[in-house]
Amino acid sequence: MLVVTALFLYIYNSLPVFQSKEANFSLEQQQERVEQKVNKSIEGENIFQFMGKNQEEIIGMLGEPERIDPSAYDYEWWIYKNGVSSYMQIGIADSRVVTVYATGDELDAAPFQIGEQRDDLEKKVSMDSEVQLDYNGGDYRFELSGEDQQKSPLVRYNQVFVQLYFDHFLNTLSSIRIMDEETLLKQRPYELSYRGPLVNPKPLDDQQWHQVEEGAEKQILDITNVIRAHHELKPLLWNEKAANVAYKHSKDMSDHRYFSHVSPIEGDLGNRLKEGNVPFTMARENIAAQYQDGAAAVEGWLNSEGHRKALLNKDFTYLGVGVYQKYYTQNFIRTLP
C-alpha cells in the first residue's frame, strides 16, 4: 500500500492595514459595469448535466465562453459568468467536460444549492472520512482530515465526485466542484492511499505555467467578486500595478522557500506597494500556497478569519492578484474617492 500525503495548504492572516495619502480614482461607473455584465445563458441549467458533454454541446447550451483559461491538469477552463451573481468554470479535456466549478446564488446545482445549510445537505448525502474508487485496475482511497470534512468534504454522487466547499462561518454551501475519476486523481486534494499507478497530469514548461497563472489570477478576481456580491458588497476592480506586486511576492516566496507577508529582500506590503508605484490609502494582503488551484485558494481564504475580513471589507476598491505556480497572493487596496 502506497500513501501520498495531501498537499500542505498554507494560508496566512492578512496584514494590518497600511495607511497612505496617495491616489485619487473614480469608481462608481466602473463598478456598475462589473455588476451589470450579464451572460444569462448560464442560469436555468443544472450544472451536473454538463459532465461528459462535448464542447459543441456546451456551446449549443451556453454559447461561447467569456474566455478560455488553461489549467495545470490537462484541461482548459471555459469561463461563464452572469455579472457577479453567478460564475462557472467548465473544464474540457479532449473536447469533453471532465470537471465543473461553480458558485453564485442563481445557479442550479440540484440536489445541492449554493447557500444551503450544511445540516440540510447532510440529509441528502453522506460526508464520510474516506472515499474509495477503482480506476484502470488500481485501487485508490482518499482519506479526509477533520478539517477537510468540515470545510470541503468529498462525496460520490451518481457517476461523479463532488467537492462541497462550505463557508464555515455561516455553515452554508459556498461553491461546488464536480470531477470525474481521472481529474480527481490528478488533483489529489486529500491524502491518498493507493495500489496501482499514480495518475499525474502532464508536466508544464515555464511558458505553460505562465498561462495557467494568468488564468488563475482572473479566476480569483471573479470568484472574489461573486462572494462579495453574495454579501451585498461592491465588486473590486483590477489593479495591474498591485497585481505585479502580488506576482513578485508569490514568486519570491517560491524562489526563496518561505511563506510570509514579509519578504527577506523586499520587506512588508507597504514597502512593496510603494516600490511598485501603487497609490493607496489602505491595503491588506492575503497569501496561500499549495492549493489545487485559484478557486480552492479563495475558498480557503473565505474560511480563515483574517483573510475573510479582507475579502469582505467594504472599504476596499481595487484588487491585484499574483499567482506563481501554487503560490497565491491577493493585494487589496483602497484609493481616495
Short mmCIF file of C-alpha atoms in Angstrom, two decimals:
data_model
loop_
_atom_site.label_atom_id
_atom_site.label_comp_id
_atom_site.label_asym_id
_atom_site.label_seq_id
_atom_site.Cartn_x
_atom_site.Cartn_y
_atom_site.Cartn_z
CA MET A 1 0.00 0.00 0.00
CA LEU A 2 1.48 3.31 -1.09
CA VAL A 3 0.50 6.57 0.55
CA VAL A 4 0.62 10.04 -0.97
CA THR A 5 0.39 12.73 1.67
CA ALA A 6 -2.02 15.54 0.85
CA LEU A 7 -0.52 18.85 -0.19
CA PHE A 8 0.15 21.18 2.72
CA LEU A 9 -2.23 24.08 2.38
CA TYR A 10 -0.84 27.32 3.72
CA ILE A 11 -2.78 30.48 4.33
CA TYR A 12 -1.59 33.46 6.31
CA ASN A 13 -3.60 36.05 8.15
CA SER A 14 -3.95 39.39 6.44
CA LEU A 15 -1.55 42.14 7.37
CA PRO A 16 -2.59 45.10 9.46
CA VAL A 17 -3.96 47.96 7.43
CA PHE A 18 -1.37 50.32 5.92
CA GLN A 19 -2.23 53.99 5.58
CA SER A 20 -1.07 56.49 2.98
CA LYS A 21 -2.24 59.78 1.46
CA GLU A 22 -1.85 58.81 -2.20
CA ALA A 23 -4.26 58.05 -5.04
CA ASN A 24 -7.40 59.54 -6.44
CA PHE A 25 -9.54 57.31 -8.70
CA SER A 26 -13.24 57.40 -9.73
CA LEU A 27 -15.07 54.09 -9.12
CA GLU A 28 -18.85 54.08 -9.35
CA GLN A 29 -19.27 53.81 -13.12
CA GLN A 30 -16.66 51.05 -13.42
CA GLN A 31 -18.16 49.04 -10.57
CA GLU A 32 -21.65 49.32 -12.04
CA ARG A 33 -20.37 47.91 -15.35
CA VAL A 34 -18.85 44.95 -13.50
CA GLU A 35 -22.14 44.30 -11.69
CA GLN A 36 -24.31 44.63 -14.81
CA LYS A 37 -22.26 42.49 -17.21
CA VAL A 38 -24.60 39.59 -17.98
CA ASN A 39 -24.50 36.19 -19.66
CA LYS A 40 -27.98 34.95 -18.83
CA SER A 41 -27.49 31.61 -20.56
CA ILE A 42 -25.75 30.06 -17.55
CA GLU A 43 -28.87 30.31 -15.39
CA GLY A 44 -31.57 27.66 -15.50
CA GLU A 45 -29.20 24.82 -16.49
CA ASN A 46 -28.35 22.16 -13.92
CA ILE A 47 -24.56 22.05 -13.76
CA PHE A 48 -24.41 18.25 -13.37
CA GLN A 49 -25.77 17.78 -16.89
CA PHE A 50 -22.60 19.33 -18.35
CA MET A 51 -20.38 16.46 -17.20
CA GLY A 52 -19.33 14.26 -20.12
CA LYS A 53 -20.79 16.59 -22.75
CA ASN A 54 -18.65 17.51 -25.74
CA GLN A 55 -17.65 21.11 -26.37
CA GLU A 56 -20.09 21.53 -29.27
CA GLU A 57 -22.94 20.57 -26.94
CA ILE A 58 -21.72 23.07 -24.34
CA ILE A 59 -21.66 25.86 -26.93
CA GLY A 60 -25.16 24.88 -28.01
CA MET A 61 -26.40 25.07 -24.43
CA LEU A 62 -24.45 28.04 -23.09
CA GLY A 63 -22.96 29.87 -26.05
CA GLU A 64 -19.31 30.77 -26.40
CA PRO A 65 -17.40 31.18 -23.12
CA GLU A 66 -16.32 34.62 -21.98
CA ARG A 67 -12.74 33.36 -22.10
CA ILE A 68 -10.74 30.12 -22.04
CA ASP A 69 -8.03 29.65 -19.40
CA PRO A 70 -5.53 26.77 -19.32
CA SER A 71 -5.17 24.65 -16.19
CA ALA A 72 -2.39 22.58 -14.63
CA TYR A 73 -4.43 19.38 -15.02
CA ASP A 74 -4.68 18.71 -18.77
CA TYR A 75 -7.97 20.52 -19.34
CA GLU A 76 -8.97 24.05 -20.30
CA TRP A 77 -11.30 26.14 -18.17
CA TRP A 78 -14.22 27.63 -20.13
CA ILE A 79 -15.41 30.63 -18.14
CA TYR A 80 -19.08 31.60 -17.98
CA LYS A 81 -20.49 34.46 -15.86
CA ASN A 82 -23.72 36.24 -15.10
CA GLY A 83 -22.37 39.55 -13.85
CA VAL A 84 -21.29 38.95 -10.26
CA SER A 85 -24.33 36.86 -9.30
CA SER A 86 -23.24 33.55 -10.85
CA TYR A 87 -19.95 32.11 -12.06
CA MET A 88 -18.90 28.83 -13.62
CA GLN A 89 -15.68 27.20 -14.84
CA ILE A 90 -16.18 24.21 -17.14
CA GLY A 91 -13.09 22.04 -17.57
CA ILE A 92 -12.77 20.49 -21.03
CA ALA A 93 -10.16 17.86 -21.97
CA ASP A 94 -10.10 16.16 -25.38
CA SER A 95 -13.31 18.05 -26.30
CA ARG A 96 -15.22 16.60 -23.31
CA VAL A 97 -16.28 18.08 -19.94
CA VAL A 98 -14.34 16.45 -17.10
CA THR A 99 -14.94 18.96 -14.27
CA VAL A 100 -17.13 21.92 -13.30
CA TYR A 101 -16.55 24.53 -10.60
CA ALA A 102 -19.47 26.84 -9.85
CA THR A 103 -20.64 29.42 -7.34
CA GLY A 104 -23.34 32.06 -7.13
CA ASP A 105 -26.87 32.39 -5.86
CA GLU A 106 -28.59 31.88 -9.22
CA LEU A 107 -27.00 28.59 -10.28
CA ASP A 108 -28.89 25.28 -10.41
CA ALA A 109 -26.73 22.64 -8.70
CA ALA A 110 -29.59 20.36 -7.61
CA PRO A 111 -29.69 18.28 -5.49
CA PHE A 112 -27.31 20.79 -3.88
CA GLN A 113 -27.92 24.51 -3.61
CA ILE A 114 -25.40 27.29 -3.13
CA GLY A 115 -26.22 28.96 0.20
CA GLU A 116 -27.90 25.83 1.59
CA GLN A 117 -27.36 24.99 5.24
CA ARG A 118 -24.95 22.14 5.93
CA ASP A 119 -27.48 20.37 8.16
CA ASP A 120 -29.88 20.16 5.24
CA LEU A 121 -27.20 18.85 2.88
CA GLU A 122 -26.20 16.14 5.35
CA LYS A 123 -29.72 14.74 5.00
CA LYS A 124 -29.12 14.26 1.26
CA VAL A 125 -25.59 12.84 1.11
CA SER A 126 -23.13 11.07 3.37
CA MET A 127 -19.96 13.08 4.09
CA ASP A 128 -17.56 10.31 5.03
CA SER A 129 -13.92 10.47 6.11
CA GLU A 130 -12.89 8.02 3.36
CA VAL A 131 -13.83 7.84 -0.31
CA GLN A 132 -12.72 4.83 -2.36
CA LEU A 133 -12.63 4.26 -6.10
CA ASP A 134 -11.26 1.83 -8.69
CA TYR A 135 -9.64 3.24 -11.80
CA ASN A 136 -7.89 1.39 -14.62
CA GLY A 137 -7.16 -1.59 -12.41
CA GLY A 138 -5.88 0.47 -9.48
CA ASP A 139 -7.40 0.87 -6.03
CA TYR A 140 -7.45 4.38 -4.54
CA ARG A 141 -8.66 5.72 -1.18
CA PHE A 142 -8.88 9.38 -0.26
CA GLU A 143 -8.63 10.00 3.49
CA LEU A 144 -10.14 13.28 4.69
CA SER A 145 -8.94 15.05 7.81
CA GLY A 146 -11.40 16.53 10.27
CA GLU A 147 -10.82 19.95 8.71
CA ASP A 148 -11.40 18.51 5.23
CA GLN A 149 -14.72 17.04 6.31
CA GLN A 150 -15.76 20.32 7.90
CA LYS A 151 -14.78 22.71 5.08
CA SER A 152 -14.54 20.75 1.83
CA PRO A 153 -15.93 17.21 2.08
CA LEU A 154 -15.80 14.87 -0.91
CA VAL A 155 -18.89 12.90 -1.85
CA ARG A 156 -19.78 10.50 -4.63
CA TYR A 157 -22.95 11.48 -6.47
CA ASN A 158 -24.21 9.27 -9.30
CA GLN A 159 -21.16 8.67 -11.53
CA VAL A 160 -19.07 11.68 -10.44
CA PHE A 161 -17.27 13.07 -7.39
CA VAL A 162 -18.23 16.34 -5.75
CA GLN A 163 -16.25 18.68 -3.53
CA LEU A 164 -18.61 20.72 -1.39
CA TYR A 165 -16.94 23.95 -0.28
CA PHE A 166 -18.58 25.28 2.87
CA ASP A 167 -18.47 28.75 4.36
CA HIS A 168 -17.53 27.56 7.82
CA PHE A 169 -18.56 30.86 9.43
CA LEU A 170 -22.13 30.67 8.11
CA ASN A 171 -22.28 26.85 7.84
CA THR A 172 -23.61 27.18 4.29
CA LEU A 173 -22.51 25.84 0.91
CA SER A 174 -20.24 28.39 -0.79
CA SER A 175 -19.36 26.62 -4.04
CA ILE A 176 -19.26 23.22 -5.68
CA ARG A 177 -16.71 21.31 -7.76
CA ILE A 178 -17.66 18.26 -9.83
CA MET A 179 -14.98 15.90 -11.17
CA ASP A 180 -14.67 12.61 -13.00
CA GLU A 181 -12.37 9.92 -11.57
CA GLU A 182 -9.27 10.80 -13.59
CA THR A 183 -9.47 14.51 -12.78
CA LEU A 184 -9.88 13.81 -9.06
CA LEU A 185 -6.85 11.50 -9.10
CA LYS A 186 -4.74 14.09 -10.93
CA GLN A 187 -5.62 16.85 -8.46
CA ARG A 188 -5.35 14.78 -5.26
CA PRO A 189 -6.84 17.41 -2.91
CA TYR A 190 -6.74 14.98 0.05
CA GLU A 191 -4.36 12.37 1.42
CA LEU A 192 -4.32 9.38 -0.93
CA SER A 193 -3.53 5.70 -0.34
CA TYR A 194 -3.37 3.55 -3.44
CA ARG A 195 -2.41 0.30 -5.17
CA GLY A 196 -1.62 0.72 -8.84
CA PRO A 197 -0.27 3.53 -10.99
CA LEU A 198 -0.31 7.09 -9.72
CA VAL A 199 -2.28 9.32 -12.11
CA ASN A 200 -0.35 12.51 -12.89
CA PRO A 201 -1.05 15.50 -15.15
CA LYS A 202 1.41 16.29 -17.90
CA PRO A 203 4.32 18.46 -16.70
CA LEU A 204 4.26 22.12 -17.72
CA ASP A 205 7.11 24.22 -19.06
CA ASP A 206 7.65 27.82 -17.91
CA GLN A 207 5.53 29.32 -20.69
CA GLN A 208 2.63 26.97 -19.98
CA TRP A 209 2.83 27.71 -16.26
CA HIS A 210 2.72 31.44 -17.00
CA GLN A 211 -0.50 30.98 -18.99
CA VAL A 212 -2.03 28.95 -16.15
CA GLU A 213 -1.01 31.63 -13.66
CA GLU A 214 -2.60 34.44 -15.69
CA GLY A 215 -5.86 32.50 -15.90
CA ALA A 216 -5.83 31.75 -12.17
CA GLU A 217 -5.37 35.44 -11.38
CA LYS A 218 -8.51 36.34 -13.35
CA GLN A 219 -10.44 33.47 -11.77
CA ILE A 220 -9.53 34.63 -8.27
CA LEU A 221 -10.78 38.14 -9.06
CA ASP A 222 -14.04 36.77 -10.49
CA ILE A 223 -14.73 34.42 -7.57
CA THR A 224 -13.84 37.10 -5.01
CA ASN A 225 -16.41 39.42 -6.59
CA VAL A 226 -19.13 36.76 -6.62
CA ILE A 227 -18.51 36.17 -2.91
CA ARG A 228 -18.62 39.90 -2.23
CA ALA A 229 -21.89 40.21 -4.19
CA HIS A 230 -23.38 37.42 -2.06
CA HIS A 231 -22.59 39.62 0.96
CA GLU A 232 -24.05 42.71 -0.77
CA LEU A 233 -20.66 44.37 -1.30
CA LYS A 234 -19.39 46.25 -4.34
CA PRO A 235 -17.11 44.37 -6.74
CA LEU A 236 -13.41 45.07 -6.70
CA LEU A 237 -11.73 46.42 -9.83
CA TRP A 238 -8.50 45.04 -11.23
CA ASN A 239 -5.33 46.99 -10.46
CA GLU A 240 -2.45 46.00 -12.71
CA LYS A 241 0.30 47.58 -10.62
CA ALA A 242 -0.94 45.87 -7.47
CA ALA A 243 -1.11 42.60 -9.43
CA ASN A 244 2.55 42.99 -10.43
CA VAL A 245 3.49 43.49 -6.78
CA ALA A 246 1.44 40.42 -5.80
CA TYR A 247 3.03 38.27 -8.51
CA LYS A 248 6.54 39.23 -7.44
CA HIS A 249 5.72 38.27 -3.86
CA SER A 250 4.30 34.87 -4.89
CA LYS A 251 7.39 34.15 -6.97
CA ASP A 252 9.69 35.42 -4.22
CA MET A 253 8.10 33.03 -1.71
CA SER A 254 8.54 30.12 -4.12
CA ASP A 255 12.10 31.02 -5.13
CA HIS A 256 13.35 31.61 -1.58
CA ARG A 257 11.26 28.89 0.11
CA TYR A 258 9.46 30.96 2.72
CA PHE A 259 5.83 31.74 3.46
CA SER A 260 5.25 35.15 4.99
CA HIS A 261 3.92 38.64 4.31
CA VAL A 262 7.40 39.98 4.96
CA SER A 263 9.97 39.33 2.24
CA PRO A 264 13.57 39.00 3.43
CA ILE A 265 14.56 41.16 0.45
CA GLU A 266 11.56 43.35 -0.44
CA GLY A 267 10.06 43.97 3.00
CA ASP A 268 6.41 44.21 4.02
CA LEU A 269 3.34 45.00 1.95
CA GLY A 270 3.57 48.77 2.42
CA ASN A 271 7.18 48.82 1.21
CA ARG A 272 6.40 46.60 -1.77
CA LEU A 273 3.40 48.66 -2.88
CA LYS A 274 5.39 51.89 -2.67
CA GLU A 275 8.27 50.31 -4.59
CA GLY A 276 5.73 49.21 -7.22
CA ASN A 277 4.32 52.77 -7.53
CA VAL A 278 0.89 51.68 -6.30
CA PRO A 279 -1.04 54.63 -4.80
CA PHE A 280 -3.20 53.61 -1.85
CA THR A 281 -4.82 54.91 1.30
CA MET A 282 -5.34 51.44 2.80
CA ALA A 283 -4.07 47.99 1.91
CA ARG A 284 -4.21 44.37 3.03
CA GLU A 285 -2.77 41.14 1.72
CA ASN A 286 -3.84 37.50 1.60
CA ILE A 287 -1.38 34.74 0.75
CA ALA A 288 -1.80 30.99 0.25
CA ALA A 289 0.23 28.06 -1.04
CA GLN A 290 -0.22 24.53 -2.38
CA TYR A 291 -3.95 24.66 -3.09
CA GLN A 292 -5.03 22.71 -6.16
CA ASP A 293 -5.92 25.94 -7.98
CA GLY A 294 -7.11 29.52 -7.56
CA ALA A 295 -10.71 28.61 -6.79
CA ALA A 296 -9.63 26.38 -3.90
CA ALA A 297 -7.34 29.14 -2.57
CA VAL A 298 -10.24 31.63 -2.45
CA GLU A 299 -12.39 29.13 -0.56
CA GLY A 300 -9.52 28.67 1.88
CA TRP A 301 -9.27 32.42 2.44
CA LEU A 302 -13.03 32.63 2.98
CA ASN A 303 -12.71 30.13 5.85
CA SER A 304 -9.86 31.94 7.62
CA GLU A 305 -10.94 34.85 9.83
CA GLY A 306 -8.19 37.30 8.89
CA HIS A 307 -8.41 36.59 5.16
CA ARG A 308 -12.19 36.73 5.26
CA LYS A 309 -12.03 40.25 6.70
CA ALA A 310 -10.02 41.38 3.68
CA LEU A 311 -12.29 39.60 1.18
CA LEU A 312 -15.40 41.14 2.72
CA ASN A 313 -14.07 44.59 3.61
CA LYS A 314 -16.50 47.16 2.19
CA ASP A 315 -13.82 49.87 2.06
CA PHE A 316 -11.53 48.23 -0.50
CA THR A 317 -11.98 49.27 -4.11
CA TYR A 318 -9.23 47.51 -6.11
CA LEU A 319 -7.60 44.10 -6.15
CA GLY A 320 -4.33 42.87 -7.61
CA VAL A 321 -3.74 39.11 -7.79
CA GLY A 322 -0.41 37.41 -8.42
CA VAL A 323 -0.05 33.66 -8.90
CA TYR A 324 3.22 31.78 -9.30
CA GLN A 325 2.58 28.06 -9.77
CA LYS A 326 0.98 27.02 -6.44
CA TYR A 327 1.64 30.30 -4.59
CA TYR A 328 -1.19 32.84 -4.44
CA THR A 329 -1.22 36.49 -3.35
CA GLN A 330 -4.08 38.99 -3.19
CA ASN A 331 -3.34 42.68 -2.66
CA PHE A 332 -6.42 44.68 -1.66
CA ILE A 333 -6.15 48.44 -1.87
CA ARG A 334 -8.30 51.48 -1.27
CA THR A 335 -7.71 54.79 -3.01
CA LEU A 336 -9.03 58.27 -2.42
CA PRO A 337 -12.62 58.80 -3.69
#
